Structure formats: structure tokens, C-alpha cells
Amino acid sequence: MRYIVSICLCFFALLSEGNNVRIVGTVKTPQSGIEGDIVSVYFTLEWENSWRDSYNHDAVYVTLRYKFMNASPEIWYPL
């Protein structure tokens, strides 16, 4: 029985997908948000096939990277 339930959950997980994730509006990094090595970044995300309602909420994993301007070679670092 557990095996059948596990297969069904995996199958339905493959069918549930959100796509076309995008940043809407502008990305803000206010000067007051810069303190030492910490920078605050504010932005709004939207995506299609969302199932958000009064009880459920979607989520998106966001990874940010940065690079130094005019650096040679151009290397991106994770935050």
C-alpha cells in the first residue's frame, strides 16, 4: 500500500509545476539597506500555474550571485 501511495505522490508531483518565473517591477537595493557586508535586495516575483489561495501558498527557491565590476576574469560568487 505504501508503495502505491509513494508512486501516486511522485506522479502528481511531476504534474504540478510552476513556470515562467519572472521579476516584476524594479529590483531595489536602498542605500539604507547596505550595512558592512550585508545588502538588502527587494523584488517581486510572479509565476504561472500558481495554486495560492486563502489556505495554500506557493514558494520559489531564489539564489543570488554577484560579480565585481570590471573584474578580469569575470567570476560570479554566490550570496
PDB file of N, CA and C in Angstrom:
ATOM      1  N   MET A   1       0.824  -1.196   0.000  1.00  0.00           N
ATOM      2  CA  MET A   1       0.000   0.000   0.000  1.00  0.00           C
ATOM      3  C   MET A   1       0.868   1.260   0.000  1.00  0.00           C
ATOM      4  N   ARG A   2       1.911   1.275   0.834  1.00  0.00           N
ATOM      5  CA  ARG A   2       2.810   2.433   0.869  1.00  0.00           C
ATOM      6  C   ARG A   2       3.466   2.656  -0.489  1.00  0.00           C
ATOM      7  N   TYR A   3       3.796   1.564  -1.145  1.00  0.00           N
ATOM      8  CA  TYR A   3       4.442   1.647  -2.449  1.00  0.00           C
ATOM      9  C   TYR A   3       3.530   2.337  -3.461  1.00  0.00           C
ATOM     10  N   ILE A   4       2.271   1.987  -3.468  1.00  0.00           N
ATOM     11  CA  ILE A   4       1.304   2.585  -4.398  1.00  0.00           C
ATOM     12  C   ILE A   4       1.108   4.066  -4.085  1.00  0.00           C
ATOM     13  N   VAL A   5       1.006   4.401  -2.811  1.00  0.00           N
ATOM     14  CA  VAL A   5       0.842   5.806  -2.420  1.00  0.00           C
ATOM     15  C   VAL A   5       2.080   6.608  -2.820  1.00  0.00           C
ATOM     16  N   SER A   6       3.264   6.041  -2.609  1.00  0.00           N
ATOM     17  CA  SER A   6       4.501   6.738  -2.986  1.00  0.00           C
ATOM     18  C   SER A   6       4.565   6.983  -4.484  1.00  0.00           C
ATOM     19  N   ILE A   7       4.183   5.999  -5.268  1.00  0.00           N
ATOM     20  CA  ILE A   7       4.187   6.157  -6.739  1.00  0.00           C
ATOM     21  C   ILE A   7       3.179   7.225  -7.151  1.00  0.00           C
ATOM     22  N   CYS A   8       2.009   7.236  -6.551  1.00  0.00           N
ATOM     23  CA  CYS A   8       0.992   8.245  -6.885  1.00  0.00           C
ATOM     24  C   CYS A   8       1.477   9.645  -6.529  1.00  0.00           C
ATOM     25  N   LEU A   9       2.099   9.809  -5.367  1.00  0.00           N
ATOM     26  CA  LEU A   9       2.613  11.121  -4.969  1.00  0.00           C
ATOM     27  C   LEU A   9       3.698  11.602  -5.920  1.00  0.00           C
ATOM     28  N   CYS A  10       4.584  10.707  -6.322  1.00  0.00           N
ATOM     29  CA  CYS A  10       5.634  11.092  -7.278  1.00  0.00           C
ATOM     30  C   CYS A  10       5.035  11.478  -8.620  1.00  0.00           C
ATOM     31  N   PHE A  11       4.034  10.749  -9.060  1.00  0.00           N
ATOM     32  CA  PHE A  11       3.394  11.050 -10.338  1.00  0.00           C
ATOM     33  C   PHE A  11       2.724  12.420 -10.296  1.00  0.00           C
ATOM     34  N   PHE A  12       1.993  12.712  -9.235  1.00  0.00           N
ATOM     35  CA  PHE A  12       1.313  14.006  -9.134  1.00  0.00           C
ATOM     36  C   PHE A  12       2.303  15.153  -8.927  1.00  0.00           C
ATOM     37  N   ALA A  13       3.434  14.882  -8.284  1.00  0.00           N
ATOM     38  CA  ALA A  13       4.459  15.920  -8.130  1.00  0.00           C
ATOM     39  C   ALA A  13       5.031  16.320  -9.483  1.00  0.00           C
ATOM     40  N   LEU A  14       5.139  15.366 -10.399  1.00  0.00           N
ATOM     41  CA  LEU A  14       5.627  15.683 -11.746  1.00  0.00           C
ATOM     42  C   LEU A  14       4.636  16.542 -12.515  1.00  0.00           C
ATOM     43  N   LEU A  15       3.358  16.381 -12.234  1.00  0.00           N
ATOM     44  CA  LEU A  15       2.335  17.150 -12.941  1.00  0.00           C
ATOM     45  C   LEU A  15       2.169  18.559 -12.387  1.00  0.00           C
ATOM     46  N   SER A  16       2.564  18.774 -11.149  1.00  0.00           N
ATOM     47  CA  SER A  16       2.398  20.099 -10.543  1.00  0.00           C
ATOM     48  C   SER A  16       3.676  20.900 -10.744  1.00  0.00           C
ATOM     49  N   GLU A  17       3.593  21.883 -11.593  1.00  0.00           N
ATOM     50  CA  GLU A  17       4.764  22.698 -11.865  1.00  0.00           C
ATOM     51  C   GLU A  17       4.367  24.150 -12.033  1.00  0.00           C
ATOM     52  N   GLY A  18       5.238  25.015 -11.646  1.00  0.00           N
ATOM     53  CA  GLY A  18       5.071  26.436 -11.899  1.00  0.00           C
ATOM     54  C   GLY A  18       6.083  26.834 -12.951  1.00  0.00           C
ATOM     55  N   ASN A  19       5.678  27.665 -13.854  1.00  0.00           N
ATOM     56  CA  ASN A  19       6.610  28.053 -14.898  1.00  0.00           C
ATOM     57  C   ASN A  19       6.552  29.547 -15.139  1.00  0.00           C
ATOM     58  N   ASN A  20       7.479  30.007 -15.940  1.00  0.00           N
ATOM     59  CA  ASN A  20       7.561  31.408 -16.322  1.00  0.00           C
ATOM     60  C   ASN A  20       7.767  32.303 -15.096  1.00  0.00           C
ATOM     61  N   VAL A  21       8.712  31.910 -14.233  1.00  0.00           N
ATOM     62  CA  VAL A  21       9.039  32.728 -13.060  1.00  0.00           C
ATOM     63  C   VAL A  21       9.753  33.981 -13.542  1.00  0.00           C
ATOM     64  N   ARG A  22       9.322  35.141 -13.056  1.00  0.00           N
ATOM     65  CA  ARG A  22       9.903  36.396 -13.519  1.00  0.00           C
ATOM     66  C   ARG A  22       9.884  37.432 -12.405  1.00  0.00           C
ATOM     67  N   ILE A  23      10.816  38.372 -12.504  1.00  0.00           N
ATOM     68  CA  ILE A  23      10.849  39.515 -11.598  1.00  0.00           C
ATOM     69  C   ILE A  23       9.975  40.595 -12.200  1.00  0.00           C
ATOM     70  N   VAL A  24       9.037  41.111 -11.403  1.00  0.00           N
ATOM     71  CA  VAL A  24       8.109  42.139 -11.861  1.00  0.00           C
ATOM     72  C   VAL A  24       8.517  43.464 -11.233  1.00  0.00           C
ATOM     73  N   GLY A  25       8.568  44.499 -12.021  1.00  0.00           N
ATOM     74  CA  GLY A  25       8.941  45.812 -11.492  1.00  0.00           C
ATOM     75  C   GLY A  25      10.445  45.960 -11.412  1.00  0.00           C
ATOM     76  N   THR A  26      10.889  46.739 -10.454  1.00  0.00           N
ATOM     77  CA  THR A  26      12.315  47.019 -10.321  1.00  0.00           C
ATOM     78  C   THR A  26      12.912  46.286  -9.132  1.00  0.00           C
ATOM     79  N   VAL A  27      14.190  46.016  -9.232  1.00  0.00           N
ATOM     80  CA  VAL A  27      14.940  45.437  -8.120  1.00  0.00           C
ATOM     81  C   VAL A  27      15.499  46.598  -7.317  1.00  0.00           C
ATOM     82  N   LYS A  28      15.204  46.624  -6.033  1.00  0.00           N
ATOM     83  CA  LYS A  28      15.602  47.753  -5.190  1.00  0.00           C
ATOM     84  C   LYS A  28      16.677  47.330  -4.198  1.00  0.00           C
ATOM     85  N   THR A  29      17.717  48.126  -4.124  1.00  0.00           N
ATOM     86  CA  THR A  29      18.750  47.976  -3.101  1.00  0.00           C
ATOM     87  C   THR A  29      18.957  49.348  -2.473  1.00  0.00           C
ATOM     88  N   PRO A  30      18.125  49.702  -1.505  1.00  0.00           N
ATOM     89  CA  PRO A  30      18.212  51.036  -0.911  1.00  0.00           C
ATOM     90  C   PRO A  30      19.536  51.238  -0.180  1.00  0.00           C
ATOM     91  N   GLN A  31      20.028  52.474  -0.197  1.00  0.00           N
ATOM     92  CA  GLN A  31      21.288  52.787   0.477  1.00  0.00           C
ATOM     93  C   GLN A  31      21.214  52.468   1.965  1.00  0.00           C
ATOM     94  N   SER A  32      20.031  52.617   2.552  1.00  0.00           N
ATOM     95  CA  SER A  32      19.886  52.295   3.979  1.00  0.00           C
ATOM     96  C   SER A  32      19.971  50.794   4.217  1.00  0.00           C
ATOM     97  N   GLY A  33      19.851  49.986   3.143  1.00  0.00           N
ATOM     98  CA  GLY A  33      19.925  48.535   3.275  1.00  0.00           C
ATOM     99  C   GLY A  33      21.335  47.993   3.201  1.00  0.00           C
ATOM    100  N   ILE A  34      22.342  48.869   3.042  1.00  0.00           N
ATOM    101  CA  ILE A  34      23.733  48.436   2.952  1.00  0.00           C
ATOM    102  C   ILE A  34      24.416  48.694   4.290  1.00  0.00           C
ATOM    103  N   GLU A  35      24.806  47.614   4.956  1.00  0.00           N
ATOM    104  CA  GLU A  35      25.481  47.722   6.253  1.00  0.00           C
ATOM    105  C   GLU A  35      26.655  46.751   6.273  1.00  0.00           C
ATOM    106  N   GLY A  36      27.858  47.267   6.095  1.00  0.00           N
ATOM    107  CA  GLY A  36      29.038  46.403   6.107  1.00  0.00           C
ATOM    108  C   GLY A  36      29.016  45.432   4.944  1.00  0.00           C
ATOM    109  N   ASP A  37      29.005  44.134   5.260  1.00  0.00           N
ATOM    110  CA  ASP A  37      28.990  43.089   4.238  1.00  0.00           C
ATOM    111  C   ASP A  37      27.584  42.626   3.889  1.00  0.00           C
ATOM    112  N   ILE A  38      26.556  43.295   4.401  1.00  0.00           N
ATOM    113  CA  ILE A  38      25.173  42.865   4.194  1.00  0.00           C
ATOM    114  C   ILE A  38      24.448  43.872   3.308  1.00  0.00           C
ATOM    115  N   VAL A  39      23.786  43.356   2.276  1.00  0.00           N
ATOM    116  CA  VAL A  39      22.998  44.199   1.374  1.00  0.00           C
ATOM    117  C   VAL A  39      21.589  43.629   1.310  1.00  0.00           C
ATOM    118  N   SER A  40      20.588  44.476   1.491  1.00  0.00           N
ATOM    119  CA  SER A  40      19.191  44.052   1.361  1.00  0.00           C
ATOM    120  C   SER A  40      18.747  44.268  -0.082  1.00  0.00           C
ATOM    121  N   VAL A  41      18.084  43.258  -0.640  1.00  0.00           N
ATOM    122  CA  VAL A  41      17.583  43.322  -2.013  1.00  0.00           C
ATOM    123  C   VAL A  41      16.092  43.040  -1.963  1.00  0.00           C
ATOM    124  N   TYR A  42      15.303  43.902  -2.611  1.00  0.00           N
ATOM    125  CA  TYR A  42      13.847  43.754  -2.612  1.00  0.00           C
ATOM    126  C   TYR A  42      13.351  43.624  -4.043  1.00  0.00           C
ATOM    127  N   PHE A  43      12.501  42.617  -4.292  1.00  0.00           N
ATOM    128  CA  PHE A  43      11.891  42.457  -5.606  1.00  0.00           C
ATOM    129  C   PHE A  43      10.630  41.619  -5.467  1.00  0.00           C
ATOM    130  N   THR A  44       9.791  41.673  -6.497  1.00  0.00           N
ATOM    131  CA  THR A  44       8.539  40.923  -6.522  1.00  0.00           C
ATOM    132  C   THR A  44       8.621  39.863  -7.611  1.00  0.00           C
ATOM    133  N   LEU A  45       8.236  38.633  -7.269  1.00  0.00           N
ATOM    134  CA  LEU A  45       8.219  37.531  -8.225  1.00  0.00           C
ATOM    135  C   LEU A  45       6.794  37.174  -8.594  1.00  0.00           C
ATOM    136  N   GLU A  46       6.609  36.758  -9.830  1.00  0.00           N
ATOM    137  CA  GLU A  46       5.333  36.202 -10.287  1.00  0.00           C
ATOM    138  C   GLU A  46       5.630  34.955 -11.106  1.00  0.00           C
ATOM    139  N   TRP A  47       4.670  34.024 -11.149  1.00  0.00           N
ATOM    140  CA  TRP A  47       4.805  32.856 -11.998  1.00  0.00           C
ATOM    141  C   TRP A  47       3.435  32.321 -12.344  1.00  0.00           C
ATOM    142  N   GLU A  48       3.405  31.531 -13.414  1.00  0.00           N
ATOM    143  CA  GLU A  48       2.159  30.928 -13.874  1.00  0.00           C
ATOM    144  C   GLU A  48       1.929  29.602 -13.151  1.00  0.00           C
ATOM    145  N   ASN A  49       0.711  29.114 -13.223  1.00  0.00           N
ATOM    146  CA  ASN A  49       0.304  27.848 -12.608  1.00  0.00           C
ATOM    147  C   ASN A  49       0.454  27.861 -11.094  1.00  0.00           C
ATOM    148  N   SER A  50       0.225  29.000 -10.499  1.00  0.00           N
ATOM    149  CA  SER A  50       0.278  29.113  -9.050  1.00  0.00           C
ATOM    150  C   SER A  50      -1.007  28.547  -8.447  1.00  0.00           C
ATOM    151  N   TRP A  51      -0.909  27.943  -7.280  1.00  0.00           N
ATOM    152  CA  TRP A  51      -2.113  27.447  -6.609  1.00  0.00           C
ATOM    153  C   TRP A  51      -2.298  28.127  -5.269  1.00  0.00           C
ATOM    154  N   ARG A  52      -1.971  29.411  -5.205  1.00  0.00           N
ATOM    155  CA  ARG A  52      -2.151  30.170  -3.966  1.00  0.00           C
ATOM    156  C   ARG A  52      -3.624  30.512  -3.767  1.00  0.00           C
ATOM    157  N   ASP A  53      -4.108  30.259  -2.576  1.00  0.00           N
ATOM    158  CA  ASP A  53      -5.465  30.645  -2.192  1.00  0.00           C
ATOM    159  C   ASP A  53      -5.424  31.051  -0.719  1.00  0.00           C
ATOM    160  N   SER A  54      -6.561  31.093  -0.068  1.00  0.00           N
ATOM    161  CA  SER A  54      -6.597  31.556   1.322  1.00  0.00           C
ATOM    162  C   SER A  54      -5.894  30.591   2.284  1.00  0.00           C
ATOM    163  N   TYR A  55      -5.693  29.338   1.884  1.00  0.00           N
ATOM    164  CA  TYR A  55      -5.079  28.350   2.765  1.00  0.00           C
ATOM    165  C   TYR A  55      -3.671  27.954   2.306  1.00  0.00           C
ATOM    166  N   ASN A  56      -3.482  27.789   1.003  1.00  0.00           N
ATOM    167  CA  ASN A  56      -2.212  27.322   0.448  1.00  0.00           C
ATOM    168  C   ASN A  56      -1.379  28.483  -0.078  1.00  0.00           C
ATOM    169  N   HIS A  57      -0.071  28.331   0.007  1.00  0.00           N
ATOM    170  CA  HIS A  57       0.847  29.334  -0.525  1.00  0.00           C
ATOM    171  C   HIS A  57       1.966  28.629  -1.288  1.00  0.00           C
ATOM    172  N   ASP A  58       2.277  29.132  -2.479  1.00  0.00           N
ATOM    173  CA  ASP A  58       3.395  28.614  -3.258  1.00  0.00           C
ATOM    174  C   ASP A  58       4.707  29.152  -2.715  1.00  0.00           C
ATOM    175  N   ALA A  59       5.789  28.591  -3.201  1.00  0.00           N
ATOM    176  CA  ALA A  59       7.120  29.069  -2.828  1.00  0.00           C
ATOM    177  C   ALA A  59       8.051  28.926  -4.022  1.00  0.00           C
ATOM    178  N   VAL A  60       9.077  29.747  -4.043  1.00  0.00           N
ATOM    179  CA  VAL A  60      10.094  29.701  -5.087  1.00  0.00           C
ATOM    180  C   VAL A  60      11.449  29.771  -4.402  1.00  0.00           C
ATOM    181  N   TYR A  61      12.366  28.910  -4.813  1.00  0.00           N
ATOM    182  CA  TYR A  61      13.740  29.000  -4.330  1.00  0.00           C
ATOM    183  C   TYR A  61      14.469  30.039  -5.170  1.00  0.00           C
ATOM    184  N   VAL A  62      15.072  31.019  -4.518  1.00  0.00           N
ATOM    185  CA  VAL A  62      15.794  32.083  -5.207  1.00  0.00           C
ATOM    186  C   VAL A  62      17.256  32.018  -4.782  1.00  0.00           C
ATOM    187  N   THR A  63      18.139  31.978  -5.758  1.00  0.00           N
ATOM    188  CA  THR A  63      19.567  32.055  -5.477  1.00  0.00           C
ATOM    189  C   THR A  63      20.103  33.325  -6.120  1.00  0.00           C
ATOM    190  N   LEU A  64      20.956  34.012  -5.410  1.00  0.00           N
ATOM    191  CA  LEU A  64      21.524  35.261  -5.909  1.00  0.00           C
ATOM    192  C   LEU A  64      23.030  35.107  -6.054  1.00  0.00           C
ATOM    193  N   ARG A  65      23.572  35.767  -7.088  1.00  0.00           N
ATOM    194  CA  ARG A  65      25.011  35.777  -7.319  1.00  0.00           C
ATOM    195  C   ARG A  65      25.451  37.213  -7.585  1.00  0.00           C
ATOM    196  N   TYR A  66      26.715  37.483  -7.365  1.00  0.00           N
ATOM    197  CA  TYR A  66      27.248  38.814  -7.638  1.00  0.00           C
ATOM    198  C   TYR A  66      28.620  38.689  -8.290  1.00  0.00           C
ATOM    199  N   LYS A  67      29.048  39.764  -8.938  1.00  0.00           N
ATOM    200  CA  LYS A  67      30.389  39.837  -9.506  1.00  0.00           C
ATOM    201  C   LYS A  67      30.924  41.239  -9.296  1.00  0.00           C
ATOM    202  N   PHE A  68      32.231  41.359  -9.283  1.00  0.00           N
ATOM    203  CA  PHE A  68      32.857  42.664  -9.168  1.00  0.00           C
ATOM    204  C   PHE A  68      32.903  43.306 -10.547  1.00  0.00           C
ATOM    205  N   MET A  69      32.584  44.593 -10.605  1.00  0.00           N
ATOM    206  CA  MET A  69      32.581  45.291 -11.888  1.00  0.00           C
ATOM    207  C   MET A  69      34.000  45.398 -12.433  1.00  0.00           C
ATOM    208  N   ASN A  70      34.111  45.246 -13.738  1.00  0.00           N
ATOM    209  CA  ASN A  70      35.385  45.364 -14.467  1.00  0.00           C
ATOM    210  C   ASN A  70      36.447  44.393 -13.969  1.00  0.00           C
ATOM    211  N   ALA A  71      36.028  43.264 -13.421  1.00  0.00           N
ATOM    212  CA  ALA A  71      36.982  42.260 -12.960  1.00  0.00           C
ATOM    213  C   ALA A  71      37.382  41.369 -14.133  1.00  0.00           C
ATOM    214  N   SER A  72      38.625  40.961 -14.155  1.00  0.00           N
ATOM    215  CA  SER A  72      39.093  40.064 -15.201  1.00  0.00           C
ATOM    216  C   SER A  72      39.845  38.925 -14.523  1.00  0.00           C
ATOM    217  N   PRO A  73      39.454  37.704 -14.660  1.00  0.00           N
ATOM    218  CA  PRO A  73      38.297  37.208 -15.406  1.00  0.00           C
ATOM    219  C   PRO A  73      36.995  37.458 -14.643  1.00  0.00           C
ATOM    220  N   GLU A  74      35.902  37.406 -15.382  1.00  0.00           N
ATOM    221  CA  GLU A  74      34.583  37.656 -14.796  1.00  0.00           C
ATOM    222  C   GLU A  74      34.150  36.429 -14.002  1.00  0.00           C
ATOM    223  N   ILE A  75      34.129  36.541 -12.693  1.00  0.00           N
ATOM    224  CA  ILE A  75      33.764  35.427 -11.815  1.00  0.00           C
ATOM    225  C   ILE A  75      32.529  35.821 -11.021  1.00  0.00           C
ATOM    226  N   TRP A  76      31.531  34.932 -11.016  1.00  0.00           N
ATOM    227  CA  TRP A  76      30.307  35.149 -10.246  1.00  0.00           C
ATOM    228  C   TRP A  76      30.428  34.400  -8.927  1.00  0.00           C
ATOM    229  N   TYR A  77      30.032  35.048  -7.840  1.00  0.00           N
ATOM    230  CA  TYR A  77      30.094  34.474  -6.495  1.00  0.00           C
ATOM    231  C   TYR A  77      28.681  34.307  -5.941  1.00  0.00           C
ATOM    232  N   PRO A  78      28.407  33.183  -5.253  1.00  0.00           N
ATOM    233  CA  PRO A  78      27.081  33.019  -4.639  1.00  0.00           C
ATOM    234  C   PRO A  78      26.960  33.868  -3.387  1.00  0.00           C
ATOM    235  N   LEU A  79      25.744  34.267  -3.076  1.00  0.00           N
ATOM    236  CA  LEU A  79      25.493  35.002  -1.831  1.00  0.00           C
ATOM    237  C   LEU A  79      25.199  34.024  -0.722  1.00  0.00           C
TER     238      LEU A  79
END
